[in-house]
Amino acid sequence: MSKTIFITGASTGLGKATAVLFAQKGWKVIATMRKPEDAGELSQLGGVSVLPLDVTDPEQISSTVAKALELADVDVLFNNAGYGLAGPFEGATDEQLVRQLDTNLLGVMRVTQAFLPHFRMRQSGLIVTTTSIGGLVAFPFNSVYHATKWALEGWSESLAFELAPFGIGVKTVSPGGIKTDFAGRSLVLTQHAAYATELQKAMSRFSDPQRTQQASTAEQIAKVVWEAVTDGQQQLRYVAGRDAQDLYAQRQQVGVEAFRKGIQQAFLGDPTGEK
Ligand SMILES: NC(=O)c1ccc[n+]([C@@H]2O[C@H](COP(=O)([O-])OP(=O)(O)OC[C@H]3O[C@@H](n4cnc5c(N)ncnc54)[C@H](OP(=O)(O)O)[C@@H]3O)[C@@H](O)[C@H]2O)c1
């Protein structure tokens, strides 16, 4: 019998690529998104059901998860919906802070809670969450995004212990750059004039073609999601994409403090002004 994956944020990018890949592999896919009317080719794919879900709406989480469980015996929850908030922390409005945490962190927690009775009852299930290499290392001017993704890494690591006795697995996929809408229409920027010079330095590093060329395609990262779901391993963390693997290996190798100095140099130069 075919298995079923429930995906959040499946309208574009990694969520969509993962939906397509699992459908091609013969899985049933419940692709959820804020605007199901924009599902496009996904709604034409065999085995794919599209349902509405804004992960910041607790009532819709309840109704959509209930509907999904009527449609299929869901095996895998893929928490993928999320977006970036970048820019000076001091300039972030309260609305921006709340929305970032609500979407990237509380949304994942609430959707997961909605599935737990189902997974516990059947004594099996897998929860895979898209974090980021930004959940394992930090760059300047992304502090709130990092707060959500580091939180998801810690939350997942802890949750894995308490769900294992019920046969429920927990994994994270931590991608580096992915060529999606993330850095375009999905990105929200904070403003604060006092940080303009430093921000400019960091932004030119972020948009350096040498750096952006290393980004993976959504299809490449979807393959890592496939591996995490199907490899039968107890492994928690899947660092995805060459850029992310290089960065993570560097941090492990040189240690946190030396790694931080490297990031400082690369993005902002020497804080003392000496070059
Ligand atoms: N791209 C990267 O460089 C990168 C790197 C590391 C990690 N990630 C992570 O990868 C995940 C997918 O991002 P992506 O790269 O595929 O970017 P994307 O193309 O912008 O996709 C983001 C998805 O999240 C959805 N979303 C945003 N807020 C939502 C909400 N409140 N409820 C439900 N869905 C919501 C978007 O839906 P709408 O279409 O309705 O806006 C869209 O489907 C995110 O968690 C992101 O943090 C991305």
Tab-separated table of C-alpha atoms and ligand atoms in Angstrom:
chain	number	residue	atom	x	y	z
A	1	MET	CA	0.000	0.000	0.000
A	2	SER	CA	1.308	3.444	-0.835
A	3	LYS	CA	2.463	5.724	1.942
A	4	THR	CA	1.345	9.293	2.583
A	5	ILE	CA	3.248	12.502	3.294
A	6	PHE	CA	1.635	15.741	4.533
A	7	ILE	CA	3.596	18.846	3.481
A	8	THR	CA	3.269	22.460	4.662
A	9	GLY	CA	4.276	25.363	2.412
A	10	ALA	CA	3.889	23.300	-0.773
A	11	SER	CA	2.959	26.183	-3.103
A	12	THR	CA	6.538	26.845	-4.249
A	13	GLY	CA	10.202	26.032	-3.636
A	14	LEU	CA	11.256	23.071	-1.528
A	15	GLY	CA	7.728	22.136	-0.455
A	16	LYS	CA	6.542	21.907	-4.050
A	17	ALA	CA	9.650	20.031	-5.252
A	18	THR	CA	9.218	17.537	-2.411
A	19	ALA	CA	5.536	17.061	-3.281
A	20	VAL	CA	6.436	16.371	-6.917
A	21	LEU	CA	9.241	13.944	-6.005
A	22	PHE	CA	7.145	11.901	-3.562
A	23	ALA	CA	4.238	11.775	-6.040
A	24	GLN	CA	6.652	10.506	-8.735
A	25	LYS	CA	7.818	7.813	-6.315
A	26	GLY	CA	4.228	6.605	-5.925
A	27	TRP	CA	3.442	8.192	-2.564
A	28	LYS	CA	0.156	9.878	-1.752
A	29	VAL	CA	0.863	13.542	-1.125
A	30	ILE	CA	-1.240	15.978	0.866
A	31	ALA	CA	0.163	19.288	-0.304
A	32	THR	CA	-0.982	22.163	1.904
A	33	MET	CA	-0.679	25.866	1.159
A	34	ARG	CA	-2.175	29.211	2.045
A	35	LYS	CA	-3.775	29.618	-1.392
A	36	PRO	CA	-4.785	26.250	-2.842
A	37	GLU	CA	-6.105	28.061	-5.922
A	38	ASP	CA	-2.419	28.711	-6.814
A	39	ALA	CA	-1.463	25.011	-6.702
A	40	GLY	CA	-1.012	24.932	-10.508
A	41	GLU	CA	0.568	21.723	-11.814
A	42	LEU	CA	0.478	20.099	-8.368
A	43	SER	CA	-3.314	19.764	-8.475
A	44	GLN	CA	-2.992	17.896	-11.817
A	45	LEU	CA	-0.536	15.314	-10.446
A	46	GLY	CA	-1.855	11.835	-9.661
A	47	GLY	CA	-1.895	11.023	-5.946
A	48	VAL	CA	-1.700	14.661	-4.862
A	49	SER	CA	-4.468	16.269	-2.789
A	50	VAL	CA	-4.262	19.984	-2.141
A	51	LEU	CA	-5.633	21.392	1.128
A	52	PRO	CA	-5.621	24.935	2.567
A	53	LEU	CA	-3.272	25.651	5.445
A	54	ASP	CA	-1.870	28.800	6.950
A	55	VAL	CA	0.355	27.478	9.745
A	56	THR	CA	-0.361	30.576	11.858
A	57	ASP	CA	-4.069	29.696	12.039
A	58	PRO	CA	-4.706	27.143	14.828
A	59	GLU	CA	-8.327	26.505	13.781
A	60	GLN	CA	-7.304	25.797	10.207
A	61	ILE	CA	-4.553	23.483	11.471
A	62	SER	CA	-7.205	21.428	13.339
A	63	SER	CA	-9.631	21.273	10.442
A	64	THR	CA	-7.012	20.589	7.764
A	65	VAL	CA	-5.252	17.866	9.763
A	66	ALA	CA	-8.658	16.236	10.459
A	67	LYS	CA	-9.485	16.392	6.731
A	68	ALA	CA	-6.085	14.937	5.814
A	69	LEU	CA	-6.588	12.027	8.196
A	70	GLU	CA	-9.978	11.336	6.614
A	71	LEU	CA	-8.274	11.214	3.217
A	72	ALA	CA	-5.325	9.008	4.222
A	73	ASP	CA	-3.426	7.278	7.002
A	74	VAL	CA	-0.608	9.873	7.088
A	75	ASP	CA	2.853	8.331	7.636
A	76	VAL	CA	5.058	11.426	7.412
A	77	LEU	CA	4.628	15.061	8.399
A	78	PHE	CA	6.978	17.408	6.546
A	79	ASN	CA	7.053	20.799	8.295
A	80	ASN	CA	8.446	23.052	5.603
A	81	ALA	CA	6.536	26.369	5.573
A	82	GLY	CA	8.742	29.266	6.582
A	83	TYR	CA	10.281	32.527	5.428
A	84	GLY	CA	13.195	34.812	6.243
A	85	LEU	CA	13.186	38.021	8.281
A	86	ALA	CA	16.478	39.850	7.738
A	87	GLY	CA	18.001	43.201	8.650
A	88	PRO	CA	18.931	44.978	11.880
A	89	PHE	CA	17.288	43.441	14.939
A	90	GLU	CA	16.763	46.883	16.474
A	91	GLY	CA	14.591	47.826	13.519
A	92	ALA	CA	12.273	44.816	13.697
A	93	THR	CA	8.693	45.779	14.535
A	94	ASP	CA	6.775	43.749	17.080
A	95	GLU	CA	4.470	42.574	14.287
A	96	GLN	CA	7.518	41.326	12.315
A	97	LEU	CA	8.891	39.470	15.373
A	98	VAL	CA	5.575	37.836	16.202
A	99	ARG	CA	4.877	36.799	12.618
A	100	GLN	CA	8.342	35.275	12.165
A	101	LEU	CA	8.077	33.206	15.352
A	102	ASP	CA	4.445	32.348	14.698
A	103	THR	CA	5.201	31.000	11.213
A	104	ASN	CA	8.623	29.380	11.512
A	105	LEU	CA	8.432	28.059	15.076
A	106	LEU	CA	4.928	27.977	16.577
A	107	GLY	CA	3.445	26.891	13.243
A	108	VAL	CA	5.704	23.827	13.227
A	109	MET	CA	4.930	23.058	16.864
A	110	ARG	CA	1.162	23.369	16.400
A	111	VAL	CA	0.992	21.274	13.233
A	112	THR	CA	3.144	18.617	14.915
A	113	GLN	CA	0.904	18.548	17.998
A	114	ALA	CA	-2.115	18.080	15.770
A	115	PHE	CA	-0.543	14.912	14.299
A	116	LEU	CA	0.774	13.366	17.514
A	117	PRO	CA	-2.412	11.573	18.672
A	118	HIS	CA	-2.599	9.934	15.216
A	119	PHE	CA	1.069	8.861	15.164
A	120	ARG	CA	0.952	7.691	18.811
A	121	MET	CA	-2.194	5.616	18.228
A	122	ARG	CA	-0.666	3.804	15.243
A	123	GLN	CA	2.720	3.538	17.020
A	124	SER	CA	4.552	4.883	13.985
A	125	GLY	CA	5.157	8.075	12.105
A	126	LEU	CA	7.920	10.454	11.122
A	127	ILE	CA	8.187	14.214	11.629
A	128	VAL	CA	10.682	15.929	9.323
A	129	THR	CA	11.233	19.667	9.689
A	130	THR	CA	13.046	22.019	7.322
A	131	THR	CA	15.364	24.063	9.482
A	132	SER	CA	18.403	25.634	7.799
A	133	ILE	CA	22.170	25.708	8.014
A	134	GLY	CA	21.072	28.906	9.775
A	135	GLY	CA	19.845	26.608	12.577
A	136	LEU	CA	23.399	25.415	13.175
A	137	VAL	CA	25.560	28.458	12.389
A	138	ALA	CA	24.782	32.208	12.430
A	139	PHE	CA	25.339	35.115	10.061
A	140	PRO	CA	24.949	38.848	10.776
A	141	PHE	CA	21.559	40.547	10.341
A	142	ASN	CA	19.448	37.397	10.486
A	143	SER	CA	19.070	37.063	14.251
A	144	VAL	CA	15.329	36.469	14.450
A	145	TYR	CA	15.351	33.939	11.602
A	146	HIS	CA	18.258	32.173	13.332
A	147	ALA	CA	16.309	32.239	16.605
A	148	THR	CA	13.491	30.276	14.935
A	149	LYS	CA	15.726	27.781	13.145
A	150	TRP	CA	18.066	27.149	16.112
A	151	ALA	CA	14.924	26.679	18.205
A	152	LEU	CA	13.634	24.060	15.756
A	153	GLU	CA	16.933	22.157	15.899
A	154	GLY	CA	16.831	22.035	19.719
A	155	TRP	CA	13.123	21.278	19.811
A	156	SER	CA	13.586	18.395	17.344
A	157	GLU	CA	16.574	16.950	19.200
A	158	SER	CA	14.619	16.905	22.470
A	159	LEU	CA	11.352	15.708	20.948
A	160	ALA	CA	13.095	12.747	19.309
A	161	PHE	CA	13.836	11.299	22.758
A	162	GLU	CA	10.280	11.528	24.030
A	163	LEU	CA	8.575	10.245	20.897
A	164	ALA	CA	10.897	7.279	20.242
A	165	PRO	CA	9.066	4.981	22.709
A	166	PHE	CA	5.913	5.444	20.594
A	167	GLY	CA	7.713	4.501	17.392
A	168	ILE	CA	7.664	8.103	16.152
A	169	GLY	CA	10.802	9.468	14.491
A	170	VAL	CA	11.955	13.088	14.404
A	171	LYS	CA	14.411	14.486	11.846
A	172	THR	CA	15.628	17.830	10.571
A	173	VAL	CA	16.753	18.788	7.086
A	174	SER	CA	19.109	21.774	7.322
A	175	PRO	CA	19.702	23.222	3.850
A	176	GLY	CA	22.179	25.832	2.754
A	177	GLY	CA	21.092	28.237	0.003
A	178	ILE	CA	18.251	27.010	-2.208
A	179	LYS	CA	17.272	28.758	-5.434
A	180	THR	CA	13.645	29.476	-4.525
A	181	ASP	CA	11.419	32.476	-3.742
A	182	PHE	CA	13.069	32.618	-0.289
A	183	ALA	CA	15.441	35.504	-1.022
A	184	GLY	CA	12.896	37.237	-3.295
A	185	ARG	CA	9.174	37.602	-2.680
A	186	SER	CA	9.247	35.671	0.619
A	187	LEU	CA	11.966	37.759	2.319
A	188	VAL	CA	10.911	40.458	4.818
A	189	LEU	CA	13.428	43.199	5.647
A	190	THR	CA	13.694	45.299	8.791
A	191	GLN	CA	14.963	48.902	8.613
A	192	HIS	CA	17.247	50.956	10.851
A	193	ALA	CA	19.452	53.768	9.565
A	194	ALA	CA	22.116	53.358	12.269
A	195	TYR	CA	23.136	49.999	10.811
A	196	ALA	CA	23.235	51.031	7.150
A	197	THR	CA	27.014	50.738	6.618
A	198	GLU	CA	27.422	47.352	8.291
A	199	LEU	CA	24.255	46.061	6.645
A	200	GLN	CA	25.584	47.090	3.255
A	201	LYS	CA	28.805	45.136	3.876
A	202	ALA	CA	26.909	42.034	4.923
A	203	MET	CA	24.442	42.263	2.050
A	204	SER	CA	27.197	42.492	-0.549
A	205	ARG	CA	28.655	39.306	0.890
A	206	PHE	CA	25.248	37.577	0.881
A	207	SER	CA	24.699	38.502	-2.763
A	208	ASP	CA	28.256	37.674	-3.878
A	209	PRO	CA	27.791	35.563	-7.043
A	210	GLN	CA	30.513	33.161	-5.865
A	211	ARG	CA	28.362	32.472	-2.841
A	212	THR	CA	24.959	32.386	-4.537
A	213	GLN	CA	26.241	30.072	-7.287
A	214	GLN	CA	26.816	27.402	-4.637
A	215	ALA	CA	23.115	27.305	-3.787
A	216	SER	CA	21.261	24.049	-4.463
A	217	THR	CA	18.110	23.619	-6.474
A	218	ALA	CA	14.905	22.776	-4.640
A	219	GLU	CA	14.959	19.402	-6.423
A	220	GLN	CA	18.414	18.594	-4.957
A	221	ILE	CA	17.232	19.354	-1.430
A	222	ALA	CA	13.980	17.413	-1.998
A	223	LYS	CA	16.195	14.355	-2.617
A	224	VAL	CA	17.661	14.822	0.862
A	225	VAL	CA	14.129	14.928	2.277
A	226	TRP	CA	13.473	11.660	0.415
A	227	GLU	CA	16.630	10.153	1.929
A	228	ALA	CA	15.650	11.295	5.439
A	229	VAL	CA	12.190	9.769	5.056
A	230	THR	CA	13.208	6.456	3.488
A	231	ASP	CA	16.681	5.536	4.785
A	232	GLY	CA	15.357	3.753	7.883
A	233	GLN	CA	18.101	5.354	10.008
A	234	GLN	CA	17.647	6.879	13.468
A	235	GLN	CA	19.765	9.869	12.348
A	236	LEU	CA	18.395	13.224	13.548
A	237	ARG	CA	20.090	15.791	11.311
A	238	TYR	CA	20.525	15.961	7.508
A	239	VAL	CA	22.699	18.911	6.543
A	240	ALA	CA	21.701	19.453	2.916
A	241	GLY	CA	23.655	20.996	0.047
A	242	ARG	CA	27.396	21.275	-0.515
A	243	ASP	CA	27.571	24.852	0.867
A	244	ALA	CA	25.850	23.853	4.119
A	245	GLN	CA	27.958	20.737	4.539
A	246	ASP	CA	31.178	22.732	4.016
A	247	LEU	CA	30.165	25.401	6.537
A	248	TYR	CA	29.050	22.893	9.148
A	249	ALA	CA	32.230	20.828	8.745
A	250	GLN	CA	34.313	23.999	9.101
A	251	ARG	CA	32.557	24.952	12.328
A	252	GLN	CA	33.091	21.461	13.764
A	253	GLN	CA	36.703	21.440	12.672
A	254	VAL	CA	37.934	24.840	13.875
A	255	GLY	CA	35.591	25.220	16.854
A	256	VAL	CA	32.866	27.779	17.489
A	257	GLU	CA	35.019	30.794	18.404
A	258	ALA	CA	37.395	30.522	15.454
A	259	PHE	CA	34.418	29.937	13.173
A	260	ARG	CA	32.688	33.067	14.501
A	261	LYS	CA	35.820	35.106	13.810
A	262	GLY	CA	35.819	33.811	10.242
A	263	ILE	CA	32.207	34.874	9.724
A	264	GLN	CA	32.956	38.301	11.227
A	265	GLN	CA	35.878	38.781	8.834
A	266	ALA	CA	34.043	37.532	5.795
A	267	PHE	CA	30.831	39.526	6.287
A	268	LEU	CA	31.849	42.672	8.163
A	269	GLY	CA	35.642	42.872	8.232
A	270	ASP	CA	37.695	43.310	11.369
A	271	PRO	CA	35.638	44.973	14.179
A	272	THR	CA	38.735	46.939	15.299
A	273	GLY	CA	38.970	48.503	11.837
A	274	GLU	CA	42.335	46.810	11.170
A	275	LYS	CA	42.421	44.861	7.924
B	1	LIG	N1	15.832	29.070	0.107
B	1	LIG	C1	16.803	29.009	0.994
B	1	LIG	O1	17.918	29.523	0.743
B	1	LIG	C2	16.586	28.280	2.287
B	1	LIG	C3	17.712	27.900	3.033
B	1	LIG	C4	17.528	27.209	4.224
B	1	LIG	C5	16.256	26.907	4.660
B	1	LIG	N2	15.178	27.291	3.920
B	1	LIG	C6	13.841	26.938	4.449
B	1	LIG	O2	13.184	26.154	3.483
B	1	LIG	C7	11.769	26.243	3.680
B	1	LIG	C8	11.097	26.442	2.337
B	1	LIG	O3	11.506	27.669	1.789
B	1	LIG	P1	11.809	27.830	0.232
B	1	LIG	O4	13.255	28.037	0.076
B	1	LIG	O5	11.136	26.763	-0.533
B	1	LIG	O6	11.142	29.267	-0.042
B	1	LIG	P2	9.749	29.679	-0.745
B	1	LIG	O7	9.747	29.273	-2.176
B	1	LIG	O8	9.594	31.125	-0.396
B	1	LIG	O9	8.655	28.801	-0.017
B	1	LIG	C9	8.185	29.103	1.276
B	1	LIG	C10	6.852	28.416	1.464
B	1	LIG	O10	6.382	28.685	2.796
B	1	LIG	C11	5.044	29.107	2.689
B	1	LIG	N3	4.586	29.902	3.815
B	1	LIG	C12	5.058	31.070	4.294
B	1	LIG	N4	4.308	31.475	5.348
B	1	LIG	C13	3.338	30.526	5.517
B	1	LIG	C14	2.259	30.355	6.411
B	1	LIG	N5	1.980	31.262	7.366
B	1	LIG	N6	1.485	29.243	6.308
B	1	LIG	C15	1.738	28.327	5.343
B	1	LIG	N7	2.724	28.448	4.449
B	1	LIG	C16	3.509	29.526	4.542
B	1	LIG	C17	4.988	29.887	1.383
B	1	LIG	O11	3.637	30.013	0.987
B	1	LIG	P3	3.058	31.219	0.060
B	1	LIG	O12	3.258	30.760	-1.358
B	1	LIG	O13	1.630	31.320	0.461
B	1	LIG	O14	3.853	32.456	0.380
B	1	LIG	C18	5.797	28.949	0.501
B	1	LIG	O15	4.999	27.851	0.104
B	1	LIG	C19	11.571	27.372	4.680
B	1	LIG	O16	11.308	26.823	5.956
B	1	LIG	C20	12.900	28.098	4.688
B	1	LIG	O17	13.160	28.739	5.919
B	1	LIG	C21	15.312	27.963	2.750
